[in-house]
Amino acid sequence: MTLAPTPHSDLKPMTHSPHLETLAIHAGQKPDPATGAIMTPIYQTSTYVQSGVGEHKGYEYSRTGNPTRAALEAGLAELEGGKYGLAFSSGMAAIDTLLRLVAAGEHVVAGDDVYGGTHRLFDKVLKAYGLEFSFVDTADLDRVRALLRPNTKLIWLETPSNPRLRITDIAGVVEIARSHVSRPWVGVDNTFASPYLQRPLELGADFVVHSTTKYLGGHSDLVGGALILSDEAAYERLKFLQNAVGAVPGPMDCFLALRGIKTLAVRMDRHAENAQAVAEFLADHPKVQQVIYPGLQDHPQHELAMRQMRNGGGMVCFTLYADEASARRLVAATRYFALAESLGGVESLIELAAAMTHASVAGSGNAVEPGLIRLSVGLEHKNDLIADLANALLEV
Ligand SMILES: Cc1ncc(COP(=O)(O)O)c(C=O)c1O
């Protein structure tokens, strides 16, 4: 059998900007200048020898800068279509450092369905330093507009939101921000989508935040965070804060994030394929009351999600007709879905959001309903995942 020749003549010269699949493997990473190593080395060092006072090779001390971190920061910036990237020791450290751009007496409009730790930072830490917060369903643009004040400095979005997977129209919020007298920044937590599914800076947002712990790292083996932006003055201030506050990641975690990012595109496609299959199975199950997944046509913002994101992502939530005790039995009865906090790794996870990831908002206006089950759908075979849930549903 003879194979058809490869149609080289159809290949266009590289005048276009590279696709995300290509960027994920190459962005920010050059062969190591010292050895040619194709993988960015783990520069496990705290300091750098100077040949004379102030004479160095661009690095003085690893809180200020480290070559493994620099590769990650450059790569993240390219992936999000921003000019600058900054890496942190956790997603919360990235959010906390960004919020230091907001002064006492200034106001933030934030989503009312955000990661419990983000709500806790805003409500229980930063309020005490004089920052003002209004929490609202940011999917409702009229309500966002109505809350803006002359001292509003930042609109904070999480889309898809955690845990209820609400979708906010990023470009719509940017338009509202730009036309308001206070011209607040728009910051987007892009953790649930990843830059493969959604690129907020291209929609006009000022800042993107990630918990790199999740889809970017992708293997449940690191805790990290990132900020990406294009404004030079804000970058200079945030870079100063990154060093002054010091919540930086170590080189090993930066290496793990860099390695995880290389497979981001293939992982995100499979996460979404599996999540869609799991959501459709649950939606047809007689014991399941409600399924929330942006890829399902009955999701209230399905069309917006399909416009703003490449696919529905890997997160699914659902409730049972039965009581909370049954939900607790179910989450402990699965075999492949591990009962654990966090998300975005190759292995599937299941949790009861109100009692676990969102325990910190219990009793607040943002509390999560007690029976809401959250799935991070992993990369196992979708039929095994569905069979696992079908078995566990027999227990309730
Ligand atoms: C959407 C979102 N943002 C931020 C964070 C905080 O990230 P980290 O746990 O890396 O501090 C999380 C953690 O679950 C999250 O889900």
XYZ file of N, CA and C and ligand atoms in Angstrom, residues 90-92 95 115 158 162 189 191-192 211 213-214 223-224 343, ligand 1:
64
model
N 0.280 30.740 45.515
C -1.061 30.137 45.486
C -1.983 31.087 44.729
N -3.139 30.589 44.350
C -4.137 31.462 43.725
C -4.541 32.583 44.675
N -4.689 32.246 45.972
C -5.079 33.276 46.947
C -4.011 34.359 47.066
N -4.493 36.713 44.185
C -5.669 37.577 44.371
C -5.362 38.642 45.432
N -15.205 31.344 44.543
C -14.529 30.393 45.431
C -14.636 30.906 46.874
N -15.790 35.858 38.374
C -15.364 34.474 38.241
C -16.312 33.857 37.223
N -17.647 29.466 40.752
C -17.422 28.312 41.619
C -18.322 28.424 42.838
N -11.160 35.885 37.284
C -10.564 34.635 37.722
C -10.881 33.590 36.649
N -9.679 30.546 36.380
C -9.240 29.214 36.831
C -10.093 28.096 36.242
N -11.426 28.251 36.239
C -12.306 27.161 35.790
C -12.220 26.943 34.281
N -5.612 30.174 39.707
C -5.034 29.222 40.627
C -4.389 28.186 39.711
N -2.819 25.791 40.560
C -3.060 24.518 41.225
C -3.988 23.628 40.398
N -4.862 24.258 39.594
C -5.983 23.540 38.980
C -5.628 23.089 37.553
N 0.692 23.714 44.337
C -0.191 24.834 44.683
C 0.476 26.089 44.134
N -0.255 26.855 43.328
C 0.342 28.056 42.737
C -0.710 29.009 42.219
N -9.688 20.754 42.152
C -10.260 20.450 40.844
C -9.155 20.565 39.798
C -11.826 29.696 41.154
C -10.724 29.650 42.181
N -9.944 30.737 42.354
C -8.955 30.742 43.269
C -8.709 29.652 44.071
C -7.608 29.709 45.086
O -6.483 29.048 44.616
P -5.382 28.345 45.562
O -6.068 27.204 46.245
O -4.317 27.932 44.596
O -4.927 29.379 46.528
C -9.483 28.509 43.917
C -9.235 27.319 44.768
O -9.979 26.381 44.772
C -10.522 28.502 42.947
O -11.320 27.437 42.767
